[in-house]
Amino acid sequence: MPEALNELWFALPVRGRDLAVLLAWLAPAALAGALILRGHRAGPLVAALLWRFRWSNLLFSGLIAVSVGLGVALVAQERALRQGTAKAADKFDVILAAPGDQIRMLLAAVYLQPTDAPLLRGDVLARLQADPQVDLAAPIAFGDSFDGAPVVGSTAQFVEHLSGPLAAGRLFAREDEAVAGALASVDVGDSFTPVHGHGPAASAGETHDGVTIRVVGRMAPTGSPWDRAIVVPVENVWTVHGLANGHAPSAGDRLGPPFDPDYFPGTPAFLVRADEIWKNYAIQARYDGEGVMAFFPGSVLGRLLALLGDMREMMSLMAVATQALVAAGVLAGLVALTRLFSRRFALLRALGAPRRFVFAVVWSYAAALIGAGCAMGLAFGWIAAQVVSRIVTARTDVLVAPALGFAEAHLVAAFFSLATLLALLPAFGAYRRGVVEDLRAAA
Amino acid sequence: MRPCDGSPSRRGRAPVTAPALSARDVTVTAADGRLLLRLDRLDVAPGAALGVRGPSGAGKSTLLNALAGLLRPATGAIRWGGTDVAALGEAARDAFRRRFMGLIFQDFLLFEELSPLDNAAVGAAFAPRAERAAIRARAAALLDRLGVAAGARDVSRMSGGERQRIAVARALSGGPRVILADEPTASLDRANADLLIADLLALAREGGGTVIAVSHDPAVTMAMDRIVSVVDGVARDGDHAGAAVVAAPVAERARA
């Protein structure tokens, strides 16, 4: 039987399973509500109490909203960051670089973080150009910048691969032309002179005097740091650094592959890709070895995120703990509030209301506060995630676009169910109070 | 007022007959065993109006609470028709009160957050579904008759007389057989107090309901058919101290 259930479970579409989990989380609250409210019409009285004490209630619900919102924002933000970084690395199938730190090269080649890296030489280029499985082998030569934006040398094929159709202009056709990223500070038609160095090193770097590059095209947005970059022909990078331009003198003004290994000055990294996934695996396996480090950026990113996953777990735990503390605080407040209401409840009992009705009023009151807090928490969490994402996107250029999904719905549903079950406590407290004593107490 | 058939109680369901009150050898004690009330014998015929008087702290409210089933006596029996409320469990006493009793309190005890109509019909919230509409209709009619606007006016800004009239409508909206009033005029001026008692007795008599009113106000007790005094926790008939008390309905007295 369990196996059959297991099969049934996995036969469901993912959304179906998510929905089932959501319903399962809500089930305890729904069941409790159905049992508690059965046969009574507590709604109008509860609504009137909620309205009469609306400011206190708003405070209670607001506290719940903040704690729920923090949890929602954390989950949504973390997922969006994961998706954004993964999407940014999506176009980078296999990276070849000199042996070293994969994470450092991942950050340099994919996320354009400033770094110094040893160069791959012509022998690697020769192997790549002769490899029938390789469909694209683009050098990625970083190290220059303009106005804070990285100026990266590569090929027109790489630009096409990264951007797809350009948003404006055309691909570069000469060494002194460039294609700007979607968010780069230069426009089509602008000219600029690159500076040696990128990031903190740029301020101390020297301007490549006498070099003027004209922007002739703009890439479509990629949701990655490449949106801020300016891509120039790799030949330009070599030339402005006084190196051979990758082609034999007899090649004239040739731009792009094939390059001549004998005139190949070297590049920190190659982006290599094949049209079929299995070939990418074969390429990675074949090239990773002596003198070359070949890796899948997606795989390295996965390991990095897994490492950060522990941090996420800890933060999630802290969020849950915060929610639990707030829920406990709110419940303590509810206990105090039910004491303030004790004369009302005693009056109901004196008028013949069964204990269960008073129980239903208290529980409904608490459930309404918790439900309102959860709903506001979802909204608050979404807003907080949007704000944080915009900051992260502005700082990293990795497009982080959070959206509310089932993960957040599960979190809120779980909190709602647990809190409404905890709300049984103040309801029991009101249930057990003496009628005559409470009628007299405040008289 | 609903009809009574005198059938025996079942889970607090009333005798449905006229719930003549017959209390015997009742004692109510505090948690520490101190005697709060002793009532040897009290009989009240259906439809009678009984005043309960006595000094403050003598046990008048305790008597009323015991008769309402809000307090459980340590000894004795309090029979309303065939039902001994002293022997019922708490849930059954709640149900008995809901179905057969209407309570009025000294300081109105209204739900400030509800409209006059919602206050008067609050019993509908915990009544069986089939009775809710009737309770609400009766509440509206009572408020109309008592001259209180049923709309959404803030009850906390109403005069004491209006508030207590809402409380009377609430007590009567469930169609009770017995009305128990604890100092119903204590918060009212003379004119409003007289008006309220007149209205209460008129409404109760129209339905043949029994009224038991605790009050310091001689005008209230004198308006009743009979008086019971409570002194130092001992309840005695006003005319026949220590003897059996039988209060007859006004109509029967008139015929006599």
XYZ file of C-alpha atoms in Angstrom:
699
model
C 0.000 0.000 0.000
C 2.679 2.558 0.852
C 4.363 1.772 -2.481
C 1.094 2.343 -4.304
C 0.683 5.658 -2.521
C 4.254 6.501 -3.351
C 3.620 5.808 -7.011
C 0.422 7.817 -6.942
C 2.225 10.686 -5.297
C 4.961 10.815 -7.898
C 2.429 10.345 -10.680
C 0.969 13.715 -9.699
C 2.273 16.759 -11.515
C 4.580 18.964 -9.454
C 1.878 21.595 -9.024
C -0.499 18.895 -7.910
C 1.953 17.757 -5.243
C 2.523 21.362 -4.155
C -1.197 21.898 -3.912
C -1.612 18.683 -1.935
C 1.102 19.761 0.510
C -0.567 23.172 0.869
C -3.916 21.562 1.608
C -2.269 19.183 4.054
C -0.780 22.126 5.930
C -4.097 23.929 6.017
C -6.043 20.817 6.980
C -5.453 21.025 10.774
C -6.729 24.611 10.907
C -9.666 23.819 8.647
C -10.568 20.742 10.637
C -10.287 22.589 13.947
C -12.383 25.435 12.569
C -15.071 23.111 11.243
C -15.326 21.272 14.562
C -15.222 24.375 16.731
C -17.647 26.510 14.733
C -20.134 23.755 13.918
C -23.656 24.732 14.927
C -22.783 28.236 16.078
C -22.954 31.628 14.486
C -20.034 33.335 16.147
C -19.093 35.407 13.091
C -21.049 38.637 13.746
C -19.958 38.814 17.380
C -16.344 38.117 16.467
C -16.471 40.672 13.662
C -17.881 43.258 16.053
C -15.170 42.536 18.633
C -12.496 42.737 15.957
C -13.793 46.107 14.837
C -14.206 47.501 18.322
C -10.622 46.665 19.270
C -9.283 47.267 15.777
C -6.117 49.118 16.754
C -4.993 46.469 19.235
C -5.920 43.828 16.703
C -3.998 45.621 13.996
C -0.958 45.626 16.250
C -1.291 41.884 16.876
C -1.765 41.130 13.208
C 1.028 43.505 12.298
C 3.451 41.642 14.542
C 2.445 38.387 12.946
C 2.756 39.975 9.505
C 6.303 41.123 10.178
C 7.449 37.708 11.353
C 5.655 35.877 8.532
C 6.863 38.460 6.030
C 10.484 37.979 7.063
C 10.168 34.249 6.506
C 8.443 34.726 3.174
C 10.995 37.289 2.026
C 13.857 35.044 3.030
C 12.525 32.028 1.159
C 11.499 34.011 -1.936
C 14.716 36.000 -2.001
C 16.937 32.978 -1.610
C 15.147 31.140 -4.400
C 15.239 34.164 -6.689
C 18.940 34.630 -6.035
C 19.569 30.972 -6.812
C 17.536 31.185 -10.016
C 19.114 34.476 -11.024
C 22.669 33.282 -10.580
C 21.847 30.024 -12.356
C 20.254 31.885 -15.250
C 23.266 34.163 -15.506
C 25.483 31.092 -15.862
C 23.116 29.359 -18.252
C 24.916 30.424 -21.443
C 28.291 29.294 -20.172
C 28.387 25.589 -20.930
C 32.035 24.738 -20.309
C 34.763 27.097 -19.165
C 38.387 26.363 -19.876
C 40.966 28.157 -17.807
C 44.437 27.635 -16.434
C 44.452 25.257 -13.452
C 43.432 26.999 -10.243
C 40.342 27.892 -8.347
C 37.150 27.046 -10.215
C 35.035 29.375 -8.096
C 37.359 32.280 -8.756
C 37.266 31.630 -12.482
C 33.503 31.181 -12.361
C 33.155 34.577 -10.724
C 35.579 36.115 -13.216
C 34.241 34.643 -16.474
C 30.534 34.483 -15.747
C 30.005 37.236 -13.203
C 32.861 39.455 -14.407
C 34.376 39.896 -10.970
C 37.870 41.407 -11.199
C 40.647 38.851 -10.894
C 44.117 38.094 -12.151
C 44.361 34.835 -13.972
C 47.110 32.990 -15.826
C 46.607 32.633 -19.562
C 45.811 29.664 -21.715
C 48.143 29.513 -24.651
C 47.970 28.588 -28.296
C 48.260 24.846 -27.764
C 44.857 24.788 -26.097
C 43.470 26.965 -28.852
C 44.866 24.575 -31.456
C 43.178 21.610 -29.794
C 39.878 23.410 -29.550
C 39.923 24.582 -33.149
C 40.698 21.096 -34.323
C 38.051 19.448 -32.164
C 35.042 18.391 -34.266
C 32.777 18.313 -31.199
C 33.372 21.951 -30.368
C 30.806 24.270 -31.924
C 31.928 27.442 -30.199
C 35.248 28.245 -28.599
C 35.353 31.883 -27.636
C 38.236 33.498 -25.788
C 37.182 35.651 -22.871
C 39.822 38.270 -22.229
C 38.980 40.474 -19.300
C 41.055 43.016 -17.427
C 40.145 46.384 -18.965
C 37.312 48.697 -18.109
C 35.597 51.946 -18.945
C 33.692 54.087 -16.493
C 33.509 51.137 -14.089
C 32.140 48.763 -16.702
C 34.310 45.792 -17.666
C 35.624 45.832 -21.217
C 35.919 42.203 -22.301
C 37.472 40.884 -25.438
C 35.787 38.032 -27.244
C 34.273 37.202 -30.598
C 31.149 38.207 -32.488
C 29.943 34.597 -32.202
C 30.166 34.854 -28.429
C 28.103 38.060 -28.478
C 25.468 36.373 -30.622
C 25.465 33.371 -28.306
C 25.116 35.523 -25.221
C 22.567 38.044 -26.439
C 20.749 36.450 -29.308
C 19.593 39.146 -31.708
C 21.004 42.522 -30.734
C 18.639 45.084 -29.238
C 20.218 47.815 -31.370
C 22.960 48.331 -33.958
C 25.159 45.578 -35.264
C 27.966 43.289 -34.265
C 31.486 44.631 -34.351
C 33.247 44.189 -37.674
C 36.485 46.038 -36.912
C 38.994 45.906 -34.087
C 37.986 49.383 -32.877
C 34.307 48.642 -32.585
C 32.351 47.348 -29.610
C 28.987 46.029 -28.595
C 27.619 47.332 -25.305
C 25.652 45.346 -22.760
C 21.987 46.182 -22.318
C 22.642 48.334 -19.231
C 26.080 49.671 -20.126
C 26.592 53.373 -19.683
C 27.591 53.934 -23.314
C 25.205 54.312 -26.219
C 25.470 53.155 -29.777
C 27.610 55.729 -31.588
C 29.621 56.678 -28.460
C 33.394 56.342 -28.457
C 35.545 55.565 -25.464
C 39.078 54.793 -24.416
C 39.468 51.778 -22.131
C 41.460 51.784 -18.923
C 43.815 49.031 -17.939
C 42.427 47.182 -14.981
C 38.942 46.499 -13.689
C 37.341 47.061 -10.353
C 39.588 48.477 -7.611
C 42.609 48.009 -9.884
C 41.115 50.348 -12.494
C 41.697 53.461 -10.418
C 45.391 52.822 -10.448
C 45.397 51.588 -14.040
C 46.574 53.454 -17.039
C 44.445 54.684 -19.876
C 45.126 53.048 -23.183
C 45.947 56.373 -24.767
C 45.422 56.651 -28.423
C 42.891 53.875 -28.468
C 39.377 54.874 -29.356
C 36.620 52.330 -29.590
C 33.233 53.084 -31.057
C 30.095 51.366 -29.872
C 28.178 49.945 -32.839
C 25.612 47.721 -31.159
C 23.758 46.968 -27.948
C 22.947 43.510 -26.647
C 19.547 42.404 -25.478
C 19.256 42.022 -21.693
C 20.751 38.816 -20.347
C 20.005 39.243 -16.623
C 23.709 38.871 -15.886
C 26.666 41.172 -15.153
C 27.384 41.059 -18.866
C 24.558 43.591 -19.216
C 26.934 46.238 -17.828
C 29.905 45.063 -19.868
C 31.287 46.330 -23.161
C 32.414 43.537 -25.460
C 35.177 44.319 -27.891
C 36.942 42.075 -30.416
C 39.534 40.058 -28.500
C 42.047 41.199 -31.106
C 41.597 44.737 -29.777
C 42.490 43.676 -26.236
C 45.644 41.995 -27.438
C 46.573 44.921 -29.670
C 46.136 47.614 -27.034
C 48.355 45.570 -24.737
C 51.050 45.435 -27.421
C 50.598 41.788 -28.210
C 50.034 39.873 -31.417
C 46.406 40.014 -32.466
C 45.860 36.256 -32.807
C 46.294 36.167 -36.566
C 49.285 35.843 -38.845
C 50.280 39.102 -40.504
C 49.151 37.608 -43.778
C 45.581 37.409 -42.427
C 45.226 41.177 -42.778
C 42.324 42.666 -40.806
C 40.758 39.364 -40.041
C 38.526 39.356 -36.961
C 37.498 36.303 -34.981
C 38.195 32.604 -35.451
C 40.047 30.746 -36.606
C 42.975 32.166 -34.707
C 46.510 31.250 -35.473
C 48.035 29.372 -32.502
C 51.447 30.784 -33.364
C 50.147 34.345 -32.954
C 47.857 33.642 -30.080
C 48.947 35.718 -27.059
C 46.764 33.817 -24.609
C 43.459 34.321 -22.841
C 42.365 33.811 -19.239
C 39.432 31.671 -20.287
C 37.571 30.086 -23.135
C 33.855 29.570 -23.313
C 33.385 26.252 -25.070
C 30.098 24.726 -26.075
C 28.707 21.974 -28.225
C 25.215 21.694 -29.590
C 24.513 18.529 -27.663
C 24.782 18.114 -23.945
C 26.643 14.827 -24.045
C 29.328 16.460 -26.166
C 29.789 19.108 -23.501
C 30.441 16.355 -20.983
C 32.898 14.755 -23.383
C 34.670 18.068 -23.935
C 34.906 18.761 -20.224
C 36.321 15.329 -19.562
C 38.755 15.518 -22.428
C 40.196 18.930 -21.658
C 40.251 18.861 -17.880
C 43.704 17.711 -17.025
C 47.276 18.728 -17.271
C 47.645 22.416 -17.970
C 43.914 23.061 -18.385
C 41.035 23.303 -15.982
C 37.699 22.538 -17.697
C 34.550 22.869 -15.646
C 30.823 23.372 -15.868
C 29.936 26.747 -14.317
C 26.495 25.421 -13.479
C 28.011 22.558 -11.545
C 30.409 24.810 -9.613
C 27.567 27.213 -8.902
C 25.485 24.289 -7.662
C 28.227 23.320 -5.218
C 28.571 26.925 -4.120
C 24.839 27.250 -3.547
C 24.789 23.942 -1.701
C 27.462 25.323 0.577
C 25.359 28.451 1.077
C 22.370 26.182 1.538
C 23.501 25.452 5.074
C 23.401 29.167 5.712
C 19.942 29.256 4.195
C 18.813 26.459 6.478
C 20.122 28.354 9.447
C 18.419 31.554 8.362
C 15.192 29.677 7.718
C 15.456 28.190 11.186
C 15.944 31.647 12.619
C 12.921 32.874 10.677
C 10.836 29.998 12.012
C 12.107 30.677 15.530
C 11.177 34.341 15.120
C 7.726 33.340 13.972
C 7.350 30.992 16.904
C 8.390 33.723 19.341
C 6.015 36.215 17.806
C 3.223 33.635 17.792
C 3.915 32.957 21.475
C 3.860 36.683 22.193
C 0.626 37.147 20.326
C -0.934 34.199 22.106
C 0.116 35.664 25.439
C -1.555 38.871 24.313
C -4.646 36.923 23.381
C -4.754 35.345 26.811
C -4.633 38.845 28.302
C -7.290 40.005 25.864
C -9.607 37.119 26.722
C -9.297 38.154 30.355
C -10.375 41.638 29.365
C -13.280 40.041 27.553
C -14.089 37.751 30.455
C -17.190 39.673 31.505
C -18.544 39.515 27.970
C -17.985 35.788 27.891
C -19.533 35.363 31.333
C -22.551 37.299 30.095
C -22.860 34.972 27.109
C -22.750 31.996 29.441
C -25.334 33.596 31.736
C -27.589 34.063 28.735
C -27.321 30.353 28.075
C -24.460 30.155 25.595
C -22.718 26.820 25.881
C -19.065 26.799 26.784
C -18.344 25.611 23.285
C -19.760 28.860 21.899
C -17.424 30.954 24.039
C -14.609 28.663 22.953
C -15.635 29.265 19.321
C -15.690 33.041 19.792
C -12.214 33.141 21.334
C -10.721 30.761 18.803
C -12.337 32.529 15.843
C -11.092 35.845 17.139
C -7.559 34.484 17.386
C -7.781 32.703 14.041
C -8.966 35.909 12.377
C -5.999 37.830 13.791
C -3.591 35.114 12.744
C -5.171 34.819 9.299
C -5.021 38.569 8.754
C -1.403 38.565 9.939
C -0.539 35.770 7.526
C -2.207 37.546 4.596
C -0.460 40.808 5.425
C 2.759 38.852 5.960
C 2.577 37.448 2.443
C 2.168 40.949 1.062
C 4.908 42.331 3.290
C 7.227 39.453 2.393
C 6.664 40.010 -1.299
C 7.396 43.725 -0.990
C 10.489 43.098 1.133
C 11.769 40.513 -1.349
C 11.244 42.961 -4.220
C 13.131 45.707 -2.427
C 16.043 43.476 -1.461
C 16.147 42.011 -4.973
C 16.413 45.413 -6.541
C 19.315 46.228 -4.270
C 21.018 42.903 -5.040
C 20.402 43.331 -8.775
C 21.779 46.858 -8.702
C 24.886 45.734 -6.873
C 25.629 42.486 -8.722
C 23.838 42.940 -12.044
C 22.499 39.435 -11.581
C 18.806 39.769 -12.312
C 17.074 38.633 -9.120
C 13.325 38.499 -9.682
C 11.501 37.050 -6.681
C 7.950 35.792 -6.983
C 5.659 34.180 -4.468
C 5.310 30.473 -5.025
C 4.235 27.331 -3.280
C 7.287 27.365 -0.978
C 6.088 30.607 0.582
C 2.479 29.403 0.600
C 3.574 26.240 2.432
C 5.489 28.275 4.993
C 2.544 30.560 5.681
C 0.031 27.709 5.702
C 2.171 25.797 8.200
C 2.455 28.848 10.427
C -1.274 29.508 10.183
C -2.173 25.952 11.101
C 0.261 25.738 13.983
C -0.718 29.158 15.335
C -4.429 28.411 15.121
C -3.843 25.161 16.965
C -1.922 27.104 19.603
C -4.891 29.478 19.765
C -6.802 26.626 21.339
C -4.923 27.497 24.544
C -6.476 30.930 25.179
C -9.790 29.462 24.024
C -9.458 26.749 26.680
C -8.530 29.452 29.177
C -11.781 31.318 28.485
C -13.665 28.028 28.453
C -12.662 27.215 32.007
C -13.491 30.537 33.667
C -16.231 30.815 36.271
C -19.360 32.632 35.100
C -20.540 34.180 38.359
C -17.047 35.280 39.370
C -16.496 36.979 36.030
C -19.895 38.624 36.081
C -19.122 40.057 39.497
C -15.438 40.751 38.941
C -15.774 43.844 36.800
C -19.117 44.898 38.164
C -43.710 33.167 25.684
C -43.587 29.593 24.633
C -46.099 26.999 25.818
C -45.194 24.493 28.504
C -46.247 20.873 28.682
C -44.740 19.673 31.907
C -42.836 16.765 30.410
C -39.795 15.629 32.370
C -36.456 17.103 31.576
C -33.991 15.524 29.286
C -30.504 16.994 29.139
C -31.768 20.278 30.506
C -34.787 20.464 28.237
C -37.400 21.820 30.228
C -40.366 20.455 31.578
C -41.807 22.260 28.980
C -44.706 22.796 31.306
C -45.280 25.926 33.195
C -42.129 25.960 35.192
C -43.448 26.340 38.674
C -40.543 26.888 40.991
C -40.108 24.551 43.886
C -36.934 24.942 45.916
C -36.252 22.812 48.969
C -33.482 22.803 51.565
C -31.098 24.718 49.377
C -27.726 25.781 50.683
C -25.062 27.538 48.684
C -21.559 27.604 50.064
C -18.360 29.356 49.093
C -15.288 27.425 48.022
C -14.035 27.603 51.638
C -17.251 26.048 52.916
C -18.730 29.299 54.245
C -22.519 29.397 53.961
C -23.666 31.968 51.436
C -27.362 31.172 51.310
C -29.943 29.016 52.987
C -33.362 28.580 51.485
C -35.583 26.088 53.234
C -38.545 26.311 50.992
C -39.729 28.476 48.138
C -42.594 27.833 45.773
C -43.511 30.156 42.953
C -46.444 29.448 40.709
C -46.166 29.891 36.957
C -46.640 33.477 35.856
C -46.077 34.972 39.296
C -43.946 38.024 39.994
C -41.687 37.677 42.992
C -39.610 40.432 44.526
C -36.458 39.606 46.469
C -35.213 42.242 48.882
C -32.597 42.481 51.529
C -29.507 44.450 52.507
C -26.384 44.485 50.414
C -24.357 41.302 50.709
C -27.236 39.389 52.212
C -27.315 36.842 49.422
C -30.008 38.119 47.062
C -27.884 37.779 43.955
C -26.657 34.394 45.168
C -30.275 33.290 45.379
C -30.939 34.544 41.878
C -27.790 32.871 40.515
C -28.770 29.616 42.143
C -32.274 29.805 40.695
C -30.731 30.513 37.271
C -28.431 27.552 37.527
C -25.356 29.764 37.449
C -24.412 28.499 40.890
C -24.747 24.907 41.918
C -26.136 24.506 45.450
C -24.248 22.391 47.930
C -27.483 20.775 49.008
C -31.142 20.789 48.115
C -33.212 20.880 44.982
C -34.342 23.719 42.725
C -37.079 22.423 40.510
C -38.398 24.372 37.606
C -41.321 22.271 36.549
C -39.951 18.765 36.541
C -36.343 19.775 36.153
C -34.043 20.024 39.115
C -31.443 22.482 37.829
C -29.286 21.748 40.854
C -28.855 18.218 39.600
C -28.062 19.120 35.997
C -24.600 19.219 34.561
C -23.169 22.522 33.398
C -24.022 22.059 29.726
C -27.594 21.088 30.577
C -27.969 24.127 32.841
C -26.679 26.341 30.014
C -29.243 24.841 27.675
C -31.995 25.193 30.243
C -31.194 28.862 30.734
C -31.082 29.483 27.023
C -34.429 27.859 26.375
C -36.431 28.940 29.400
C -34.850 31.914 31.112
C -34.127 35.542 30.434
C -31.645 37.414 32.620
C -31.409 41.146 33.305
C -28.492 42.702 35.153
C -27.988 45.836 37.178
C -25.502 47.535 34.877
C -27.102 46.436 31.617
C -24.129 44.346 30.450
C -24.592 45.105 26.809
C -22.090 44.322 24.092
C -20.892 47.827 23.310
C -19.685 46.690 19.911
C -23.108 45.493 18.782
C -26.133 47.438 17.620
C -29.265 47.498 19.792
C -30.840 44.842 17.586
C -27.751 42.627 17.638
C -27.618 42.996 21.406
C -31.254 42.130 21.814
C -30.907 39.157 19.464
C -27.498 37.965 20.700
C -29.061 34.684 21.816
C -29.574 33.813 18.159
C -25.829 33.343 17.815
C -25.886 30.193 19.904
C -29.479 29.083 19.358
C -30.346 26.228 17.016
C -30.439 27.358 13.411
C -34.220 26.925 13.191
C -34.821 29.391 16.039
C -32.486 32.170 14.961
C -34.822 34.072 12.665
C -37.622 33.998 15.227
C -35.354 35.338 17.969
C -34.220 38.170 15.745
C -37.763 39.040 14.706
C -38.906 38.974 18.314
C -35.984 41.186 19.347
C -36.836 43.739 16.680
C -40.488 43.759 17.733
C -39.558 44.150 21.405
C -37.220 47.043 20.709
C -39.914 48.696 18.683
C -42.398 48.256 21.457
C -39.945 49.516 24.070
C -39.193 52.577 21.951
C -35.557 51.820 21.152
C -34.222 52.359 17.645
C -32.908 49.017 16.466
C -30.396 50.527 14.030
C -26.682 50.726 14.356
C -26.502 53.449 16.958
C -23.627 53.228 19.378
C -25.188 51.691 22.480
C -22.490 53.149 24.717
C -23.888 56.619 24.002
C -27.447 55.665 24.852
C -29.104 56.676 28.082
C -29.313 54.225 30.963
C -33.037 53.797 30.369
C -32.508 52.924 26.725
C -29.710 50.527 27.532
C -31.740 48.713 30.147
C -34.694 48.484 27.738
C -32.345 46.802 25.261
C -31.390 44.412 28.058
C -35.085 43.692 28.663
C -35.563 43.006 24.946
C -32.574 40.679 25.067
C -33.982 38.834 28.061
C -37.329 38.362 26.332
C -36.198 37.744 22.740
C -35.694 34.044 23.340
C -39.279 33.641 24.513
C -38.372 32.677 28.095
C -40.725 31.197 30.634
C -38.868 32.839 33.514
C -37.293 36.298 33.787
C -34.659 36.765 36.447
C -33.679 40.370 37.073
C -30.823 41.424 39.344
C -31.273 45.034 40.476
C -32.774 45.995 37.109
C -33.419 49.611 38.097
C -30.338 50.340 40.187
C -28.697 52.353 37.409
C -31.841 54.248 36.439
C -33.560 57.373 37.651
C -37.010 57.118 39.210
C -38.959 57.820 36.071
C -36.989 55.356 33.983
C -37.085 52.770 36.765
C -40.862 52.924 37.013
C -41.227 52.772 33.254
C -38.911 49.809 32.978
C -40.649 47.791 35.671
C -44.013 48.548 34.154
C -42.803 47.428 30.730
C -41.147 44.326 32.117
C -44.167 43.184 34.057
C -46.523 43.950 31.184
C -44.461 41.964 28.716
C -44.009 39.087 31.138
C -47.697 38.921 31.963
C -48.665 38.953 28.313
C -46.745 35.744 27.883
C -47.601 34.268 31.256
C -43.954 34.262 32.280
C -42.670 34.209 35.818
C -40.647 37.215 37.009
C -38.229 37.124 39.887
C -36.592 40.471 40.566
C -33.907 41.202 43.123
C -33.935 44.838 44.135
C -33.142 47.337 46.845
C -35.806 49.535 45.377
C -39.069 49.221 47.327
C -40.960 50.456 44.290
C -39.761 47.434 42.375
C -40.514 44.845 45.025
C -43.858 46.424 45.786
C -44.784 46.095 42.119
C -44.376 42.330 42.418
C -47.008 39.875 43.553
C -44.935 38.747 46.502
C -41.760 39.488 48.322
C -39.069 37.265 49.733
C -36.515 38.740 52.084
C -32.938 37.590 52.260
C -31.161 38.484 55.466
C -27.753 37.166 56.467
C -27.919 34.480 53.842
C -31.305 33.188 54.852
C -34.223 33.637 52.503
C -37.649 34.093 54.120
C -41.047 34.861 52.749
C -42.016 38.489 53.366
C -45.409 37.623 54.803
C -44.858 34.191 56.293
C -41.368 33.944 57.667
C -39.926 30.484 57.419
C -43.096 29.051 55.941
C -43.729 27.621 52.514
C -44.123 30.352 49.963
C -46.528 30.013 47.128
C -46.953 32.897 44.778
C -49.986 32.839 42.564
C -50.297 34.543 39.215
C -52.003 37.893 39.155
C -54.851 36.496 37.090
C -55.536 33.785 39.670
C -55.393 36.336 42.470
C -57.826 38.483 40.623
C -60.187 35.548 40.279
C -59.791 34.630 43.944
